[in-house]
Tab-separated table of N, CA, C and O in Angstrom:
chain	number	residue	atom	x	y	z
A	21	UNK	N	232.315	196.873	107.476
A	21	UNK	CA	233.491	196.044	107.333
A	21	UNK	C	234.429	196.730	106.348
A	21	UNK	O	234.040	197.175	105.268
A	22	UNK	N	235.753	196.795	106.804
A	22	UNK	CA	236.527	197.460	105.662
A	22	UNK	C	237.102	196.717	104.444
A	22	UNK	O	237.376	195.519	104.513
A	23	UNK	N	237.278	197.438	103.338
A	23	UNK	CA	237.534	196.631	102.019
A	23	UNK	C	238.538	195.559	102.356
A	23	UNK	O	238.257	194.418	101.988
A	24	UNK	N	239.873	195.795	103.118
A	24	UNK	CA	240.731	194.774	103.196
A	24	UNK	C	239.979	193.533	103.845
A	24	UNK	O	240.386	192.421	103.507
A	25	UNK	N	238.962	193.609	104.710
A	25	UNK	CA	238.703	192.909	105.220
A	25	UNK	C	237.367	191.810	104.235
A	25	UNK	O	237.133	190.605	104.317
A	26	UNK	N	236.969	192.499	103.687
A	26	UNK	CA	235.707	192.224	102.314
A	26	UNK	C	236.531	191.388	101.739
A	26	UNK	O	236.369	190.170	101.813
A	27	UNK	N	237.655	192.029	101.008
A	27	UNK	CA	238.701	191.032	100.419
A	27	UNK	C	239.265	189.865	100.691
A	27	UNK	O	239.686	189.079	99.843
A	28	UNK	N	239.297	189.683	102.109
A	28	UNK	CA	240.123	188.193	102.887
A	28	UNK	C	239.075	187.709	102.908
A	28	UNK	O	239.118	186.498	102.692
A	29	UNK	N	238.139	188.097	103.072
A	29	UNK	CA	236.800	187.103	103.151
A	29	UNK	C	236.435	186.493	101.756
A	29	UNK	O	236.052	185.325	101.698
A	30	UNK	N	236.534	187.178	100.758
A	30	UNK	CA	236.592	186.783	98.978
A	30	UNK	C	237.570	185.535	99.270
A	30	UNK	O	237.143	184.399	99.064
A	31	UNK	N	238.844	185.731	99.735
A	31	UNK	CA	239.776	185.050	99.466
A	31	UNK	C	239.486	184.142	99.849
A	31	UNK	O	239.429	183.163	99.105
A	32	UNK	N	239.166	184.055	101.199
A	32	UNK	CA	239.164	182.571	101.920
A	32	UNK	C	238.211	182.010	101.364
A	32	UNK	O	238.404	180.859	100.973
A	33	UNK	N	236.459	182.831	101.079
A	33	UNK	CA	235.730	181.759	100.321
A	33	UNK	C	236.179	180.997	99.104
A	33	UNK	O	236.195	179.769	99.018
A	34	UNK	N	236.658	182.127	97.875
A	34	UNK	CA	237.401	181.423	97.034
A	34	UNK	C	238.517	180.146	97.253
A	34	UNK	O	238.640	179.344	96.327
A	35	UNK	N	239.168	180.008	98.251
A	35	UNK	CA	240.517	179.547	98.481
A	35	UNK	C	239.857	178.112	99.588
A	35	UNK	O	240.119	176.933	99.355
A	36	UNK	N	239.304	178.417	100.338
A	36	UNK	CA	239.012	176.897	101.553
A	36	UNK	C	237.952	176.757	101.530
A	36	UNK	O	237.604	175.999	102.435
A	37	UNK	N	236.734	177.285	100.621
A	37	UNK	CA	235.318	176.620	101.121
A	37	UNK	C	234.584	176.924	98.957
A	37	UNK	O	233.815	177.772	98.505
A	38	UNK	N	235.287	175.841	98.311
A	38	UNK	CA	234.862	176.050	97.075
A	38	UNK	C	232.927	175.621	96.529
A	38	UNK	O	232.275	176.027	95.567
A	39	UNK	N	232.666	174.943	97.334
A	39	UNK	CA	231.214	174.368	97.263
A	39	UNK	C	230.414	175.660	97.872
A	39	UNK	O	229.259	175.901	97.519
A	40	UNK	N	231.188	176.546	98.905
A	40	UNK	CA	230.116	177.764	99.445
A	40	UNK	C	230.595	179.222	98.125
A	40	UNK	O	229.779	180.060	97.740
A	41	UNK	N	232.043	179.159	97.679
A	41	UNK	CA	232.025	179.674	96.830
A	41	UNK	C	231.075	179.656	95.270
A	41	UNK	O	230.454	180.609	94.799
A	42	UNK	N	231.189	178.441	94.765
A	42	UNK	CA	230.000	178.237	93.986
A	42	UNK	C	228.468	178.120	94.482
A	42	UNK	O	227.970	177.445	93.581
A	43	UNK	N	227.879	178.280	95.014
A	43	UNK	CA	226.566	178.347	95.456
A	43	UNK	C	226.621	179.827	95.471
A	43	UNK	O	225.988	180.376	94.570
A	44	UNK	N	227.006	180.291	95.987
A	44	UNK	CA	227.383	182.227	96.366
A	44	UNK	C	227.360	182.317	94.610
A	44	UNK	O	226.270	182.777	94.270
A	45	UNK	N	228.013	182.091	93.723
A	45	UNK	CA	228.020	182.156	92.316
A	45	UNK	C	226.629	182.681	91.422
A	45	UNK	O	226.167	183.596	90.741
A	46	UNK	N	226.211	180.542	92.341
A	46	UNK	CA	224.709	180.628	91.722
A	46	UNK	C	224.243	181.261	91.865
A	46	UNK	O	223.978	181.744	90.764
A	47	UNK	N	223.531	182.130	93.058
A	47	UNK	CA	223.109	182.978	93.646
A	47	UNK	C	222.922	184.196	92.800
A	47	UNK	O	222.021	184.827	92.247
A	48	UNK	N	224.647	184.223	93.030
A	48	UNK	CA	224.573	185.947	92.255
A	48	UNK	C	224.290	185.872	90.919
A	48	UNK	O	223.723	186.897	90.539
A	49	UNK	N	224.568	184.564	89.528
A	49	UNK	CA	224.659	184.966	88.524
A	49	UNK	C	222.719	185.140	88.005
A	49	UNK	O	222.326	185.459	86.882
A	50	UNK	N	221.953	184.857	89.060
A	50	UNK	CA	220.399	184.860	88.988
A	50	UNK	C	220.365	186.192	88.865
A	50	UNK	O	219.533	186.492	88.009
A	51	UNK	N	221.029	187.374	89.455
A	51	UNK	CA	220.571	188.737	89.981
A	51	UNK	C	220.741	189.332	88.615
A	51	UNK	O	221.694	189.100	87.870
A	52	UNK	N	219.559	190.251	88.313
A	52	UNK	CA	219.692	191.201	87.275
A	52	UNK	C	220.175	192.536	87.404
A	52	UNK	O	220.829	193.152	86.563
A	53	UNK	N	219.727	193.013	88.743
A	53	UNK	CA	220.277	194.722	88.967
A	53	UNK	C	221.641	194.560	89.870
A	53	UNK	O	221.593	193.911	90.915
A	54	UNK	N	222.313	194.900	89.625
A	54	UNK	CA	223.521	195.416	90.151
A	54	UNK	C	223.216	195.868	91.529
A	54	UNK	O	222.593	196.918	91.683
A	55	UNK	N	223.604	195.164	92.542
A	55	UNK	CA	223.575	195.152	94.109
A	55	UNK	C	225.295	194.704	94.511
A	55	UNK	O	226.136	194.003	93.949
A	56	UNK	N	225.275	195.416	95.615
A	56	UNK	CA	226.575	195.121	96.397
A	56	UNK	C	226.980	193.839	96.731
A	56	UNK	O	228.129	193.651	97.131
A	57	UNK	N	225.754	192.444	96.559
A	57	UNK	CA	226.437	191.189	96.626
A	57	UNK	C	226.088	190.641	95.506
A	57	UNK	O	225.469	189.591	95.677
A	58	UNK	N	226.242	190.938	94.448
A	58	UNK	CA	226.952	190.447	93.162
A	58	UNK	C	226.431	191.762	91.914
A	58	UNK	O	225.294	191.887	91.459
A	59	UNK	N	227.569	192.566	91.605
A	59	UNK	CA	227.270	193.697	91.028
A	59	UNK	C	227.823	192.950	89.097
A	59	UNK	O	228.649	192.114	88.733
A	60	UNK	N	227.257	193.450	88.687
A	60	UNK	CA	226.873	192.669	87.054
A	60	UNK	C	227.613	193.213	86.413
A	60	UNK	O	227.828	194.282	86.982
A	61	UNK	N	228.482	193.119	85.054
A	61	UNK	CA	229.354	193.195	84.400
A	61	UNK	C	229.415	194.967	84.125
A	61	UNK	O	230.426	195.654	84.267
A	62	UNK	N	228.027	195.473	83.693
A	62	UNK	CA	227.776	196.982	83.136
A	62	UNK	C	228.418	197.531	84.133
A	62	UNK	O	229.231	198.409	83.843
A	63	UNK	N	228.248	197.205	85.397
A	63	UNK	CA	228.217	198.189	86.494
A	63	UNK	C	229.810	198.054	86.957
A	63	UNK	O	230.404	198.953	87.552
A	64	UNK	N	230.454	196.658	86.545
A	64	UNK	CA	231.769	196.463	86.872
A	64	UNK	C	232.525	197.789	85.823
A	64	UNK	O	233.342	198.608	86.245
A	65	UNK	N	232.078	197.727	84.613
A	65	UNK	CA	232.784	198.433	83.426
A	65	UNK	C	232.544	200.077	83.389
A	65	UNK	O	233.303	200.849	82.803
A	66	UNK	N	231.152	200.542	84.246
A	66	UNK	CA	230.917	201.839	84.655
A	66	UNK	C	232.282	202.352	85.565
A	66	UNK	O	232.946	203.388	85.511
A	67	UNK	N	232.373	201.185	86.386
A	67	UNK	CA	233.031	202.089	87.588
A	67	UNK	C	234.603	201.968	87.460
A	67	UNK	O	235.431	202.636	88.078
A	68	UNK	N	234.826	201.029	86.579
A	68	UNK	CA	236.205	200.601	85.856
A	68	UNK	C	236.422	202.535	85.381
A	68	UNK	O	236.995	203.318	86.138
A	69	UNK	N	235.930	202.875	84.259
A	69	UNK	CA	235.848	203.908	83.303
A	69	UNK	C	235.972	204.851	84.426
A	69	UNK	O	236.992	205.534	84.523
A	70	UNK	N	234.924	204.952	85.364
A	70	UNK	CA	234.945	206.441	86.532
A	70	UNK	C	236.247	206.627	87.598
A	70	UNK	O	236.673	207.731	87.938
A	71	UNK	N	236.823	205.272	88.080
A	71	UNK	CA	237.396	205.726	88.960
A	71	UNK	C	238.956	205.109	88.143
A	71	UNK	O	240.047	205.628	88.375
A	72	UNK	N	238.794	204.109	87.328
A	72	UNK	CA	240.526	203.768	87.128
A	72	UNK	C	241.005	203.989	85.716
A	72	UNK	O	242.173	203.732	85.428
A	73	UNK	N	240.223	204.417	84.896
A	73	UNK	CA	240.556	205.043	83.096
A	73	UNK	C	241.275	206.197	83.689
A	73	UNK	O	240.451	206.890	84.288
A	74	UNK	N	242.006	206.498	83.738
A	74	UNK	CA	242.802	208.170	84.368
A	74	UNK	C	242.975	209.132	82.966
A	74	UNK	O	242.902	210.354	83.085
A	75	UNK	N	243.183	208.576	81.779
A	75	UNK	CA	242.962	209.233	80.820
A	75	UNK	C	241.431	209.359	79.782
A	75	UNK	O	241.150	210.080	78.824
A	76	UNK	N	240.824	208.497	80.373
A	76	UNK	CA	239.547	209.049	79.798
A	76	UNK	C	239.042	208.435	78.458
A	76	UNK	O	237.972	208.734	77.927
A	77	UNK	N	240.111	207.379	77.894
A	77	UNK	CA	240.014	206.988	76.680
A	77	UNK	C	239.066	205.286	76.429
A	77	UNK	O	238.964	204.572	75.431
A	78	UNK	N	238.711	205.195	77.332
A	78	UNK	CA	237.289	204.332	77.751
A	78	UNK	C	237.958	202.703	77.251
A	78	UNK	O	237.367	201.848	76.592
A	79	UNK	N	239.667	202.626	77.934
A	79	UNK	CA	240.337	201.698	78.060
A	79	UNK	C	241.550	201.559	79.394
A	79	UNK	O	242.636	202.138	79.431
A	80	UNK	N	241.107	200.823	80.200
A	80	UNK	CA	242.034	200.386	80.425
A	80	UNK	C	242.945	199.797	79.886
A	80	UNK	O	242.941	198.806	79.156
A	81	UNK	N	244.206	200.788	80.472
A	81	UNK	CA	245.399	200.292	79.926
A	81	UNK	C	246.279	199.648	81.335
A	81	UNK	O	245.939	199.912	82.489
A	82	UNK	N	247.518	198.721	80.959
A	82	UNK	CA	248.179	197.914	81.645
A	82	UNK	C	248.523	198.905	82.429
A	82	UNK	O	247.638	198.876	83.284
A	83	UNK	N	249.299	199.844	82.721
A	83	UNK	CA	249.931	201.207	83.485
A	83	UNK	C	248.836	201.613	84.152
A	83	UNK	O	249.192	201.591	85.330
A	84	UNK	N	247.507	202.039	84.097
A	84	UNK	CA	246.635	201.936	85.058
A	84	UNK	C	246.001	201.179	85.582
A	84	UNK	O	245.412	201.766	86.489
A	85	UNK	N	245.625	199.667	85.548
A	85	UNK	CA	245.322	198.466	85.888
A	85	UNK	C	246.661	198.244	87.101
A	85	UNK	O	246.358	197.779	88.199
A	86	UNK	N	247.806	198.532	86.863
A	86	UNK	CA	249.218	198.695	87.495
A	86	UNK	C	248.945	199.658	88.679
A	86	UNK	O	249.179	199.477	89.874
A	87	UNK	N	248.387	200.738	88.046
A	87	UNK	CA	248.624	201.561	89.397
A	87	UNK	C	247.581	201.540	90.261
A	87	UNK	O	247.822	201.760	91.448
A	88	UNK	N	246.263	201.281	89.844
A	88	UNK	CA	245.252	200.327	90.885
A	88	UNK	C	245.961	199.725	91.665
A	88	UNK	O	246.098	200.193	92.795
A	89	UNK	N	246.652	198.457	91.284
A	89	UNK	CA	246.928	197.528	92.025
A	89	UNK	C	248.305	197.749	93.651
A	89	UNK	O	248.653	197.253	94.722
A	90	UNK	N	248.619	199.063	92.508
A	90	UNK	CA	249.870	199.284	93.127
A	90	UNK	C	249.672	200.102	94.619
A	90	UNK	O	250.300	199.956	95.668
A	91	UNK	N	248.605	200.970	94.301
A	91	UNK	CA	247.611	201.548	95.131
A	91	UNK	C	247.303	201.182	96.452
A	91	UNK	O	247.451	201.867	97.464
A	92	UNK	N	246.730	199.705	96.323
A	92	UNK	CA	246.275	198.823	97.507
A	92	UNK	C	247.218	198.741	98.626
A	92	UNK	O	248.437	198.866	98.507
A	93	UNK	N	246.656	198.547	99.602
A	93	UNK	CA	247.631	197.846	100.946
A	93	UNK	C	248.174	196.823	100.467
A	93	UNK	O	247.799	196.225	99.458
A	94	UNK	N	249.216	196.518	101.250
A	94	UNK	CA	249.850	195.483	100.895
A	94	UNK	C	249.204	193.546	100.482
A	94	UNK	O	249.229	192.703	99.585
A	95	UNK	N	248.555	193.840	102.288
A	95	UNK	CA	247.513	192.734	102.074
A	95	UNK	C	246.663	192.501	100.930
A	95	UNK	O	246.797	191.478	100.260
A	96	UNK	N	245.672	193.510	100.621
A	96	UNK	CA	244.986	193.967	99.583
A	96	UNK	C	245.446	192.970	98.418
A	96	UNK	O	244.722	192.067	97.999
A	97	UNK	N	246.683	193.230	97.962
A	97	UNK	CA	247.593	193.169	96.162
A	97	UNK	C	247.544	191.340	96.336
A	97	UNK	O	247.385	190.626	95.346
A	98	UNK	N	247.705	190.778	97.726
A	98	UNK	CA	247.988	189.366	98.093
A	98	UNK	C	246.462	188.936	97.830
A	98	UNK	O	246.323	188.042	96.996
A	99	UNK	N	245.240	189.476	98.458
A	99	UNK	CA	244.130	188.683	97.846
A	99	UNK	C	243.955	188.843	96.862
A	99	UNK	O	243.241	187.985	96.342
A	100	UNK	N	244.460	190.010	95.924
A	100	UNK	CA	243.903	189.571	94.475
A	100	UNK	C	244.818	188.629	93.386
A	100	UNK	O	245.266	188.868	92.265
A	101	UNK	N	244.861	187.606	94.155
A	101	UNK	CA	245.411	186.123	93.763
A	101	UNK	C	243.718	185.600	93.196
A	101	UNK	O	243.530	184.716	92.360
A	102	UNK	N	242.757	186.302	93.811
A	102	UNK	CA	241.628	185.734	93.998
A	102	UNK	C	240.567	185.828	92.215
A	102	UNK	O	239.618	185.176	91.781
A	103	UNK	N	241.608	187.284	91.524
A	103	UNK	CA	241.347	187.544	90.203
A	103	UNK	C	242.650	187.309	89.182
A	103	UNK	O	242.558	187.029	87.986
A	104	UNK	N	243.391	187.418	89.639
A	104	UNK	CA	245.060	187.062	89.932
A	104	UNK	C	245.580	188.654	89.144
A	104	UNK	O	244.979	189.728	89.140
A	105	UNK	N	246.719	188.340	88.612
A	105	UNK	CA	247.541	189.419	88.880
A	105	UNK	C	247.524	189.864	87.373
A	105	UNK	O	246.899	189.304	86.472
A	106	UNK	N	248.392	191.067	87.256
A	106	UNK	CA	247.999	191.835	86.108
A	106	UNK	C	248.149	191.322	85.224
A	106	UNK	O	247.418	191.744	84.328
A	107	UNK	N	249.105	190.131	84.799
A	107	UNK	CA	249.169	189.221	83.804
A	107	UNK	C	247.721	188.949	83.219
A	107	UNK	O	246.992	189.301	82.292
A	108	UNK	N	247.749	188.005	84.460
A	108	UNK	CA	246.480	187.270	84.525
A	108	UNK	C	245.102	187.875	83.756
A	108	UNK	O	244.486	187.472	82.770
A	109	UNK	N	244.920	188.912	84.566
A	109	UNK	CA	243.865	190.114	84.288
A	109	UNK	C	243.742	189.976	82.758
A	109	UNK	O	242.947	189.390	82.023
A	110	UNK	N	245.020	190.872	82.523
A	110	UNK	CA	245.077	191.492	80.505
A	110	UNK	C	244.976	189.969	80.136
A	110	UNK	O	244.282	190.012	79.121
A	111	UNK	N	245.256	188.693	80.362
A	111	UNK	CA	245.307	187.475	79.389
A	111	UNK	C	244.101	187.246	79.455
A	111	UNK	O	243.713	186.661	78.444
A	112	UNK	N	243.098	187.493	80.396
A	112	UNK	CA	241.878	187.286	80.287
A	112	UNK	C	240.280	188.245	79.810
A	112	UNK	O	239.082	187.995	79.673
A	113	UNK	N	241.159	189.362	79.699
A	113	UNK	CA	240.409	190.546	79.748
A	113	UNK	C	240.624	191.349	78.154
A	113	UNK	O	239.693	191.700	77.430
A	114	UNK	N	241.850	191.491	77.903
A	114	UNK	CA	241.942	191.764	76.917
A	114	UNK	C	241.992	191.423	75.509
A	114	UNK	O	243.006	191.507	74.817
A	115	UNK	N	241.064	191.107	75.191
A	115	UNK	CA	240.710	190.609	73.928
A	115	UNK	C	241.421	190.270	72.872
A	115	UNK	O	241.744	189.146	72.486
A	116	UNK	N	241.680	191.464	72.360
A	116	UNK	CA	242.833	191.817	70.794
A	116	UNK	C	244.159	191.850	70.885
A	116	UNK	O	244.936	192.014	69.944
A	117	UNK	N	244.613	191.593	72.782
A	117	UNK	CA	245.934	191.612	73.406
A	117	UNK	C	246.933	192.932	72.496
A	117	UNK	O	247.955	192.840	71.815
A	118	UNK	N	246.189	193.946	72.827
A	118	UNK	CA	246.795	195.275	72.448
A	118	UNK	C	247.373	196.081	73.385
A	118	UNK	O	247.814	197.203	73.134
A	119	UNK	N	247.394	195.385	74.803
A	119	UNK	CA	247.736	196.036	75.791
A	119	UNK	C	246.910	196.986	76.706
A	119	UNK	O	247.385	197.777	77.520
A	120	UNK	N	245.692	196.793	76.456
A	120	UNK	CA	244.504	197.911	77.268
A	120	UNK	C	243.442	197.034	76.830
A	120	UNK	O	243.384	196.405	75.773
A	121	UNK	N	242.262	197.090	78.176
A	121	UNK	CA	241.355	196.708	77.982
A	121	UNK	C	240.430	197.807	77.528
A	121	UNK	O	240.442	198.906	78.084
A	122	UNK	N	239.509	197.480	76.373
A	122	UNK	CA	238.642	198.438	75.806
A	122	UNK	C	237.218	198.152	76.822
A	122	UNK	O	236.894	196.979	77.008
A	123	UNK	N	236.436	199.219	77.429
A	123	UNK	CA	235.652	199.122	77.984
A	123	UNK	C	234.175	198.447	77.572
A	123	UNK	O	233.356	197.893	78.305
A	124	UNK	N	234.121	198.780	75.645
A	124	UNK	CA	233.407	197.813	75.093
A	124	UNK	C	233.656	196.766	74.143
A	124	UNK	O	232.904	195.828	73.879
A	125	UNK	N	234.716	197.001	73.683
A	125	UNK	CA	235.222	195.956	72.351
A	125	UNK	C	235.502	194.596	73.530
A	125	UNK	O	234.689	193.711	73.797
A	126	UNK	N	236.536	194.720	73.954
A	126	UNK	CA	236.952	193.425	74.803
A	126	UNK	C	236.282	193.281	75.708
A	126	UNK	O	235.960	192.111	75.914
A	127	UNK	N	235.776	194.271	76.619
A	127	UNK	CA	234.843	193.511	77.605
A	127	UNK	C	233.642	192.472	77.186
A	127	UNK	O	233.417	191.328	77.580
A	128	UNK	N	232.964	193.290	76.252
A	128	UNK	CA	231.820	192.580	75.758
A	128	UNK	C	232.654	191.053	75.252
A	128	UNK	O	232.092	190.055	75.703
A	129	UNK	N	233.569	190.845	74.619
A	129	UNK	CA	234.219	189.935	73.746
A	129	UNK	C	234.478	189.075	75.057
A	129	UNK	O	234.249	187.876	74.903
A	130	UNK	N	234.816	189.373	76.035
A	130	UNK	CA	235.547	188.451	76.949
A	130	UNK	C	234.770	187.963	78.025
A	130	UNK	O	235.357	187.485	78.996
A	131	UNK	N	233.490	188.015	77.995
A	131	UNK	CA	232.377	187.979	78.899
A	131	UNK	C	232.415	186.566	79.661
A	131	UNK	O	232.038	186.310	80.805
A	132	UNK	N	232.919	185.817	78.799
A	132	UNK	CA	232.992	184.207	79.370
A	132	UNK	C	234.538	183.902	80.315
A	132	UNK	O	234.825	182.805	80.796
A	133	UNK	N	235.118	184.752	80.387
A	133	UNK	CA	236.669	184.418	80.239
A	133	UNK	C	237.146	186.162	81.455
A	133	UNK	O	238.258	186.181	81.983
A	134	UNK	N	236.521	186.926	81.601
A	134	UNK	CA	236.874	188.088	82.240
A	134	UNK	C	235.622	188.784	83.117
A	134	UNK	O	234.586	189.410	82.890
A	135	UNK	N	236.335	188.306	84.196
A	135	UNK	CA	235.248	188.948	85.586
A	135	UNK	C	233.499	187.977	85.504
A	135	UNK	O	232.370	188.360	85.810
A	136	UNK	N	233.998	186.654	84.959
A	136	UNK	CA	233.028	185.941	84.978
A	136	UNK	C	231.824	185.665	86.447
A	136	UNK	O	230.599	185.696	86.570
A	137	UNK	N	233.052	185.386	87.408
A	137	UNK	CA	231.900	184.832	88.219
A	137	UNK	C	231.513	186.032	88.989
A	137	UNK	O	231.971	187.121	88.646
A	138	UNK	N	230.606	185.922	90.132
A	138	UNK	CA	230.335	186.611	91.553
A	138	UNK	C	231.729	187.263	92.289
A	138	UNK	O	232.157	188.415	92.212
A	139	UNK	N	232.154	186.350	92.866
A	139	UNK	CA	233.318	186.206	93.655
A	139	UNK	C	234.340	186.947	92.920
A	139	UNK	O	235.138	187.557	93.632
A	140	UNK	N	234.510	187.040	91.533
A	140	UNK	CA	235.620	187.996	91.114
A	140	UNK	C	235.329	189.355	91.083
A	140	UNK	O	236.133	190.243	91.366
A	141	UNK	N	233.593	189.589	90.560
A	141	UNK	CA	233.213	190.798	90.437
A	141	UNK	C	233.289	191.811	91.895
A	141	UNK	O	233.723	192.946	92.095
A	142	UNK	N	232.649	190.799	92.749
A	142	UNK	CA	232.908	191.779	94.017
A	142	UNK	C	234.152	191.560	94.813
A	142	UNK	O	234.267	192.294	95.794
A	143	UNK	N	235.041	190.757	94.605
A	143	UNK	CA	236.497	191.485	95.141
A	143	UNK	C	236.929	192.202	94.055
A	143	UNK	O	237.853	192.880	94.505
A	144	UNK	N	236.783	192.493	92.690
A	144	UNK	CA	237.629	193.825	92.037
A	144	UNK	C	236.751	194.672	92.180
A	144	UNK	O	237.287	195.779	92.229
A	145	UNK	N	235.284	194.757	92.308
A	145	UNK	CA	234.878	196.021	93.204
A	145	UNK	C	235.104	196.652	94.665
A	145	UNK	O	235.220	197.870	94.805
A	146	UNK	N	235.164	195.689	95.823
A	146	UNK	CA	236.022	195.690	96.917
A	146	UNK	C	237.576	196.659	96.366
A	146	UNK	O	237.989	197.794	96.601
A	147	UNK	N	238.066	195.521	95.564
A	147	UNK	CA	239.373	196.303	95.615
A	147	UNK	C	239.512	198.259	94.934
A	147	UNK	O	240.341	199.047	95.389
A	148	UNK	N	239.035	198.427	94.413
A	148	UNK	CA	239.076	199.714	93.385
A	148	UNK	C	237.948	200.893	93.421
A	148	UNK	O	238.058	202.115	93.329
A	149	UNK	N	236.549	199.833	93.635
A	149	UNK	CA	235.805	201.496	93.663
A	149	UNK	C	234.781	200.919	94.481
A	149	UNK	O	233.613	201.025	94.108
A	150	UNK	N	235.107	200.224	95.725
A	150	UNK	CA	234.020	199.739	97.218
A	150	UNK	C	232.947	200.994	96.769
A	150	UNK	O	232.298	200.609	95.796
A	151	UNK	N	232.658	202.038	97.081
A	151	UNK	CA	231.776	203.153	97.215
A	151	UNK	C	230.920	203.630	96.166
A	151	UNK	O	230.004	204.433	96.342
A	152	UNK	N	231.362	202.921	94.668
A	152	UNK	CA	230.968	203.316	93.208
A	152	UNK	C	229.107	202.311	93.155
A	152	UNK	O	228.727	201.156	93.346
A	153	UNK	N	228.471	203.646	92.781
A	153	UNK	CA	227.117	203.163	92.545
A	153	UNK	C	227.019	203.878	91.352
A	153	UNK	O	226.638	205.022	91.598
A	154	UNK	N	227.197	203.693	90.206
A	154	UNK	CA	227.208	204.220	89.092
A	154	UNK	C	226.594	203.191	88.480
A	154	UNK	O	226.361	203.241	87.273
């Protein structure tokens, strides 16, 4: 199945079937190893660092979080309503609101509040690094 298509399927569960979305939740937040249907925070922040840090400084910053997004098909940029949009992202992600997410200061800090559930983790893996087993 192709990522755009992984993605509308995120969406719609998220968006018209919220009782199958939370059960899918439960599910995943049981799993300890990082699998393709619900991959765990380490493995979100590995592949964050490998494929979208472009400078190497073990932060996302807003300008590359930007050009991820910018990246996508069109469709693509519309389901990630599903994590929402770059606002959204840094207000939830970035901790010290310095403008970049730190791969350990704020992630760790924002654990309750950034890439919490199932459903977010694997559509921003869908969206950015589908292929990343790191």
């Amino acid at each position: 199945m192709s990522r755009v298509l992984h993605m509308l399927l995120f969406a719609f569960i998220a968006s018209f079937a919220p009782s199958i979305a939370r059960a899918a939740e439960e599910t995943c937040e049981n799993k300890i190893e990082d699998s393709p249907n619900c991959p765990n925070r380490d493995h979100i922040i590995r592949c964050t660092a490998a494929y979208m840090d472009k400078n190497k400084n073990d932060m996302l910053e807003l300008s590359e979080l930007q050009e991820g997004i910018d990246a996508l098909p069109w469709i693509a940029r519309g389901v990630l309503s599903i994590i929402g949009g770059v606002d959204s992202i840094m207000d939830k992600c970035d901790a010290d609101k310095d403008g970049a997410i730190s791969m350990h200061g704020d992630m760790q800090a924002t654990a309750e509040t950034c890439l919490k559930s199932c459903i977010k983790k694997r559509a921003f893996k869908a969206a950015f690094f589908p292929d990343c087993e790191l």
